[in-house]
mmCIF file of N, CA and C in Angstrom:
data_model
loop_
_atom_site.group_PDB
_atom_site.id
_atom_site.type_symbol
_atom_site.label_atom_id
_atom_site.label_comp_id
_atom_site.label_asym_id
_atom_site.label_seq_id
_atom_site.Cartn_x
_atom_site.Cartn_y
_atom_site.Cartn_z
ATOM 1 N N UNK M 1 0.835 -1.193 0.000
ATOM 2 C CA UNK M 1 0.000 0.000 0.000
ATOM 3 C C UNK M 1 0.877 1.251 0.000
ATOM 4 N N UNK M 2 1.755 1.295 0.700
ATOM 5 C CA UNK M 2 2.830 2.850 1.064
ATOM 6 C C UNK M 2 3.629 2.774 -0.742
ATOM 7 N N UNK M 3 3.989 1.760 -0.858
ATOM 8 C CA UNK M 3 4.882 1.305 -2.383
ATOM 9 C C UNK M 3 3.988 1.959 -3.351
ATOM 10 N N UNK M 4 2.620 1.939 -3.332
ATOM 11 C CA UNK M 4 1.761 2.244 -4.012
ATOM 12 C C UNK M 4 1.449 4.071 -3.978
ATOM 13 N N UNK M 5 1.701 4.224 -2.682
ATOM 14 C CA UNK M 5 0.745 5.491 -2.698
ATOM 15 C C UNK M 5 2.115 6.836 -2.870
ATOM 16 N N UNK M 6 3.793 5.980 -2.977
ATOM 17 C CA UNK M 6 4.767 6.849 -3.105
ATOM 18 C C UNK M 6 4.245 6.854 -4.573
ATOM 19 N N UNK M 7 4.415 5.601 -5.400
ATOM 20 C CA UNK M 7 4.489 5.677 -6.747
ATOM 21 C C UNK M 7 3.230 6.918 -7.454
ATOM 22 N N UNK M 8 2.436 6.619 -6.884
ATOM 23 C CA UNK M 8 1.152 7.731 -7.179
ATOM 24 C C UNK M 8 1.810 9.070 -7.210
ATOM 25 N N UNK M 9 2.049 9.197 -5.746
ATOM 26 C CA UNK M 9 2.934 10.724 -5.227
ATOM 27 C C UNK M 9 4.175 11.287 -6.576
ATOM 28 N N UNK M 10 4.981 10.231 -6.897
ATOM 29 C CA UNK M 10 6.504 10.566 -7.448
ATOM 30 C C UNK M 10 5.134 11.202 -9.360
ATOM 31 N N UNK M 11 4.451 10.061 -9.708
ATOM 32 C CA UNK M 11 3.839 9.957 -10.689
ATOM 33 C C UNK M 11 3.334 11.555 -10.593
ATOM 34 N N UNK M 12 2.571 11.940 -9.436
ATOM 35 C CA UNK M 12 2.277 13.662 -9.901
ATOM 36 C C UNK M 12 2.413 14.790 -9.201
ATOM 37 N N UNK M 13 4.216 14.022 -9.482
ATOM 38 C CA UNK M 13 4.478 15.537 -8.716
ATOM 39 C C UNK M 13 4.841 16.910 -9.124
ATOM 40 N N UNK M 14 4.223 16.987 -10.775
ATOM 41 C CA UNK M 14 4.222 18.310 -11.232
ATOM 42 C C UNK M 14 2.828 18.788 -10.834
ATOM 43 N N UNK M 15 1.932 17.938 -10.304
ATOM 44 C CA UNK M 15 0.980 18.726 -10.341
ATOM 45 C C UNK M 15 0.509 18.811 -8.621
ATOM 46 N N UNK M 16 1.332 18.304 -8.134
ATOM 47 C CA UNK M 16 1.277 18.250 -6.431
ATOM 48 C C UNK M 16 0.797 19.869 -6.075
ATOM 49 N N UNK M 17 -0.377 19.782 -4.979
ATOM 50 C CA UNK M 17 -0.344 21.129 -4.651
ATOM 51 C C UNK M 17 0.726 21.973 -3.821
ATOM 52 N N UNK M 18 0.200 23.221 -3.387
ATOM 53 C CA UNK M 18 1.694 23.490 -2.500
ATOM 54 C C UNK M 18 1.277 22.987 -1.283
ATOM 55 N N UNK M 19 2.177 23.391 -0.337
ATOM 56 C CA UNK M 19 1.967 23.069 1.002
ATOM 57 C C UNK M 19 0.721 23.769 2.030
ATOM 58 N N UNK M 20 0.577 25.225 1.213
ATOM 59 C CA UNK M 20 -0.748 25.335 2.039
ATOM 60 C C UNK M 20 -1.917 24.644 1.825
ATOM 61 N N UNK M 21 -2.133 24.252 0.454
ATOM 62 C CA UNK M 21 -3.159 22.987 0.348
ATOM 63 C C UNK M 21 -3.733 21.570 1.781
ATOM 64 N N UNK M 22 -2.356 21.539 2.055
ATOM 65 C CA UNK M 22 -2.193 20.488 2.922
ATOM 66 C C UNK M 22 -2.462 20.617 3.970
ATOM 67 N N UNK M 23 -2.447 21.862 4.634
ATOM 68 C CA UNK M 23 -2.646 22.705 5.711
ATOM 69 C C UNK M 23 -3.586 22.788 6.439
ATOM 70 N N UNK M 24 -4.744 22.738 4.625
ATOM 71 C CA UNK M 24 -5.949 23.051 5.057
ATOM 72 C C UNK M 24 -6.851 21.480 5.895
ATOM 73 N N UNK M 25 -5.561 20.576 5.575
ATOM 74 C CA UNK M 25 -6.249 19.322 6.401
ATOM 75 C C UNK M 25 -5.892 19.155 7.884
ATOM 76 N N UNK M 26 -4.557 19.502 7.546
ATOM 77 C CA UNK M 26 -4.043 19.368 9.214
ATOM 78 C C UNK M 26 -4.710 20.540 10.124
ATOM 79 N N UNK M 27 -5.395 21.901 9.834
ATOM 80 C CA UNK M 27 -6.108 22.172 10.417
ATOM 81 C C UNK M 27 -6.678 21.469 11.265
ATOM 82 N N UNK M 28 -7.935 20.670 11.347
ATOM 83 C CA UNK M 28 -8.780 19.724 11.587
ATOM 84 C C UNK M 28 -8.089 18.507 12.094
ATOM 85 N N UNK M 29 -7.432 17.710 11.027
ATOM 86 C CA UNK M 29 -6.672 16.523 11.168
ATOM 87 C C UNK M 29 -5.584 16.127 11.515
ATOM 88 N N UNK M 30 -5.422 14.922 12.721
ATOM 89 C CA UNK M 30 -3.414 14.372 12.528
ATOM 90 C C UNK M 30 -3.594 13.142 11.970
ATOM 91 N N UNK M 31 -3.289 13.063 10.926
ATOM 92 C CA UNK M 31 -3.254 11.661 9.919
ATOM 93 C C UNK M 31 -3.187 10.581 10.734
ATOM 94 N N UNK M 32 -2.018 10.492 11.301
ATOM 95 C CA UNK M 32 -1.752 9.352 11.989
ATOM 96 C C UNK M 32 -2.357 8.763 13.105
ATOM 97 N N UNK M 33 -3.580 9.712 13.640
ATOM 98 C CA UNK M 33 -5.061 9.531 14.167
ATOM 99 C C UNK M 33 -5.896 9.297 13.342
ATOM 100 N N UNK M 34 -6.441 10.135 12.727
ATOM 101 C CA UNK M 34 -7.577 10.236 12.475
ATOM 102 C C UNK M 34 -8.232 9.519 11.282
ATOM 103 N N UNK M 35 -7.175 9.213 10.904
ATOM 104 C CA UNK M 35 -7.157 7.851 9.374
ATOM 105 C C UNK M 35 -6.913 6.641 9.853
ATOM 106 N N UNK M 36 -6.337 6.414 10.654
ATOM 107 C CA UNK M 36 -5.741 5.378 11.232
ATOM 108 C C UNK M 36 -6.272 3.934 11.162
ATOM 109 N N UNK M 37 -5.992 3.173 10.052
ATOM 110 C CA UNK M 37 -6.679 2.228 9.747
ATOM 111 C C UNK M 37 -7.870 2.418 8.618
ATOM 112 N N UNK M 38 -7.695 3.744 7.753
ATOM 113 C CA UNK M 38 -8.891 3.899 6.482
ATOM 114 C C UNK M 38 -7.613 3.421 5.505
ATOM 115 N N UNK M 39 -7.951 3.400 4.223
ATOM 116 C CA UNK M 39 -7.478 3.025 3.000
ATOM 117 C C UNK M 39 -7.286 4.786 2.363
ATOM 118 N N UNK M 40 -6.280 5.277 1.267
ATOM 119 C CA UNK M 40 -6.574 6.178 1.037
ATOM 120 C C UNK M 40 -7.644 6.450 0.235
ATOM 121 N N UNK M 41 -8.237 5.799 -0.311
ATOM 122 C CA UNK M 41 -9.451 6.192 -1.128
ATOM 123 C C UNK M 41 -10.579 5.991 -0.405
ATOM 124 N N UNK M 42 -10.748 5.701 0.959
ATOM 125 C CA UNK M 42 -11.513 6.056 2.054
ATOM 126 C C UNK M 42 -11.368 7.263 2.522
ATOM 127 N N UNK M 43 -10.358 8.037 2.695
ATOM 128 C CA UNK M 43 -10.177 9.436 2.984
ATOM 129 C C UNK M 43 -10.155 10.138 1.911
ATOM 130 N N UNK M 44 -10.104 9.550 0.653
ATOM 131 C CA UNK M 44 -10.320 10.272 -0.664
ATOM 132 C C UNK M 44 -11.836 10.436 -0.692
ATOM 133 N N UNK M 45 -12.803 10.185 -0.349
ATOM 134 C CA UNK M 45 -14.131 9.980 -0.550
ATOM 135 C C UNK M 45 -14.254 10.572 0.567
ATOM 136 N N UNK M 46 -14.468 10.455 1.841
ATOM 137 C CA UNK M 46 -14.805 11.976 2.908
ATOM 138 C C UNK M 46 -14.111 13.101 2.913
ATOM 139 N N UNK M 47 -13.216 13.017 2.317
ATOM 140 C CA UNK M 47 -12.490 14.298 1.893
ATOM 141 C C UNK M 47 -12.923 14.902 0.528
ATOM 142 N N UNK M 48 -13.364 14.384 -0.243
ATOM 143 C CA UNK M 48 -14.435 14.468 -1.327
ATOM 144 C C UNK M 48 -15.822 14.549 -1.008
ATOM 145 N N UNK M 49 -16.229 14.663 0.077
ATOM 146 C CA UNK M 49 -17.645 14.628 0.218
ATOM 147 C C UNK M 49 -18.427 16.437 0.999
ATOM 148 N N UNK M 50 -18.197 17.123 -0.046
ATOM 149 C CA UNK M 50 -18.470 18.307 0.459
ATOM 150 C C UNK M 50 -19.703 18.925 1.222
ATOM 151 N N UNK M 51 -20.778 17.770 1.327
ATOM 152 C CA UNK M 51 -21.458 18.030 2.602
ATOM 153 C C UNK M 51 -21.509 18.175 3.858
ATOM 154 N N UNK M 52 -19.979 17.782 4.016
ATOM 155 C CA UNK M 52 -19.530 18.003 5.184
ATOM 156 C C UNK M 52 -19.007 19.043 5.139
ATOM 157 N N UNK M 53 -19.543 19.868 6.177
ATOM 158 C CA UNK M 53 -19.211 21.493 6.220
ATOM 159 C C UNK M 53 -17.912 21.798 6.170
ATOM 160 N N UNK M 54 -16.832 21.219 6.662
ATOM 161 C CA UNK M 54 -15.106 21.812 6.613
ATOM 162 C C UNK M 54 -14.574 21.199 5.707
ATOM 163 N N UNK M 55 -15.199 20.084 4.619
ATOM 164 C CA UNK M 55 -14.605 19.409 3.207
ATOM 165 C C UNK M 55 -15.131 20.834 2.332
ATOM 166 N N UNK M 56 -16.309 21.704 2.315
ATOM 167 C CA UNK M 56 -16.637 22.283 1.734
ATOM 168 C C UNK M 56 -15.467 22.698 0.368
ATOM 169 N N UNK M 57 -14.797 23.264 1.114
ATOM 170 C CA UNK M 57 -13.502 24.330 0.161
ATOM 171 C C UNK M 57 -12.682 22.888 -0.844
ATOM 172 N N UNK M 58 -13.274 21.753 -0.133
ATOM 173 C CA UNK M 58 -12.485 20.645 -0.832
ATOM 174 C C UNK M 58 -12.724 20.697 -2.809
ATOM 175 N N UNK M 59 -13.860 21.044 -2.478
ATOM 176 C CA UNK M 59 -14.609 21.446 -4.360
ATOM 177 C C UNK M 59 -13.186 21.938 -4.970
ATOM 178 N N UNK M 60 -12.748 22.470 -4.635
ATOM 179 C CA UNK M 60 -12.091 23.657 -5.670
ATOM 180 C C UNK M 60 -10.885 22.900 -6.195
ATOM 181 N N UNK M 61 -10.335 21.329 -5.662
ATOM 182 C CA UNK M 61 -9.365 20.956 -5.677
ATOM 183 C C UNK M 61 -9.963 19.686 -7.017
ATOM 184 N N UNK M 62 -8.908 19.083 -8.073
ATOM 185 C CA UNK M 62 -9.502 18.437 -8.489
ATOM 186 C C UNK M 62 -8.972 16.721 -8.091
ATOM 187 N N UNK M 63 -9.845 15.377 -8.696
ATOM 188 C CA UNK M 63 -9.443 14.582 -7.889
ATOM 189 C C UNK M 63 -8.278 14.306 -7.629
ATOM 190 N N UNK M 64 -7.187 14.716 -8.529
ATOM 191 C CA UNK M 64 -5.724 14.014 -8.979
ATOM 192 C C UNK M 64 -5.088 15.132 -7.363
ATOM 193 N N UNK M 65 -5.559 16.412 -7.727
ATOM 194 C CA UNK M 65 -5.000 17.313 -6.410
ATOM 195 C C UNK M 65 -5.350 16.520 -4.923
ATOM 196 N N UNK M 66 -6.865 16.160 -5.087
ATOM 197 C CA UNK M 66 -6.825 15.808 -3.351
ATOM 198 C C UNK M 66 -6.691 14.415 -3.304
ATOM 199 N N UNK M 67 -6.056 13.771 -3.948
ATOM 200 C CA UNK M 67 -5.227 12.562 -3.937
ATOM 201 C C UNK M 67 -3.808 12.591 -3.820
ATOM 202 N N UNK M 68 -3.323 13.199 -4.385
ATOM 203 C CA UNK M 68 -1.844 13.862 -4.255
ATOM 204 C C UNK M 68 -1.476 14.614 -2.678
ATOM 205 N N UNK M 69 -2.574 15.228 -2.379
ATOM 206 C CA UNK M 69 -2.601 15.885 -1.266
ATOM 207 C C UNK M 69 -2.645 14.875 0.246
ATOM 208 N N UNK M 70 -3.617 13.598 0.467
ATOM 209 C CA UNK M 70 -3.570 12.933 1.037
ATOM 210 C C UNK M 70 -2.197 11.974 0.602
ATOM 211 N N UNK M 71 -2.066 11.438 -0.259
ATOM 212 C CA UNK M 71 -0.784 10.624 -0.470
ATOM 213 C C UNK M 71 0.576 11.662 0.404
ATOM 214 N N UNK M 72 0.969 12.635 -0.087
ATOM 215 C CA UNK M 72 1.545 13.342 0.921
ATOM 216 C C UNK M 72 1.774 13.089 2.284
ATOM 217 N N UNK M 73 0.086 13.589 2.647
ATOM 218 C CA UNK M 73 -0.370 13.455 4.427
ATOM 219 C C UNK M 73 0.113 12.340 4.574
ATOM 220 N N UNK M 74 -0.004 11.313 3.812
ATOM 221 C CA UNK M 74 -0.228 10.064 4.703
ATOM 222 C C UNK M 74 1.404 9.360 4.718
ATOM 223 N N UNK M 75 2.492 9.799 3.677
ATOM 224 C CA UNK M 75 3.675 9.673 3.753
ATOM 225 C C UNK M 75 4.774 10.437 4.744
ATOM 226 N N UNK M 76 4.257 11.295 5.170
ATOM 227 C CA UNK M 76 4.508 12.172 6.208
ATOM 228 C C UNK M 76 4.919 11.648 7.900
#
């Protein structure tokens, strides 16, 4: 899974956001809690789910960004 989610990461990292992107999770979140035991495309999907009032701003990102963005978090 980690083998997987670097290769993703290295694969787009021209289009990686910056670091305040990331920011906007650790606000709220410490990965290494609060995921703890999801898959990333389990946190790709509540982090994608903008009915939840603090994913809201998540819209603006597209999927490849807030995949890139968690792959990050979660290599961290």
């Amino acid at each position: 899974m980690l083998r997987a989610l670097l290769a993703v990461t290295i694969a787009i990292m021209c289009t990686l956001p910056a670091q305040a992107d990331e920011d906007i999770c650790l606000d709220c979140h410490v990965p290494a809690e609060d995921w703890e035991g999801m898959s990333a495309e389990e946190i790709f999907e509540t982090a994608s789910d903008t009915s939840i009032k603090r994913h809201a701003d998540n819209g603006e990102f597209s999927e490849e960004q807030l995949k890139a963005i968690i792959a990050t978090l979660l290599t961290e």
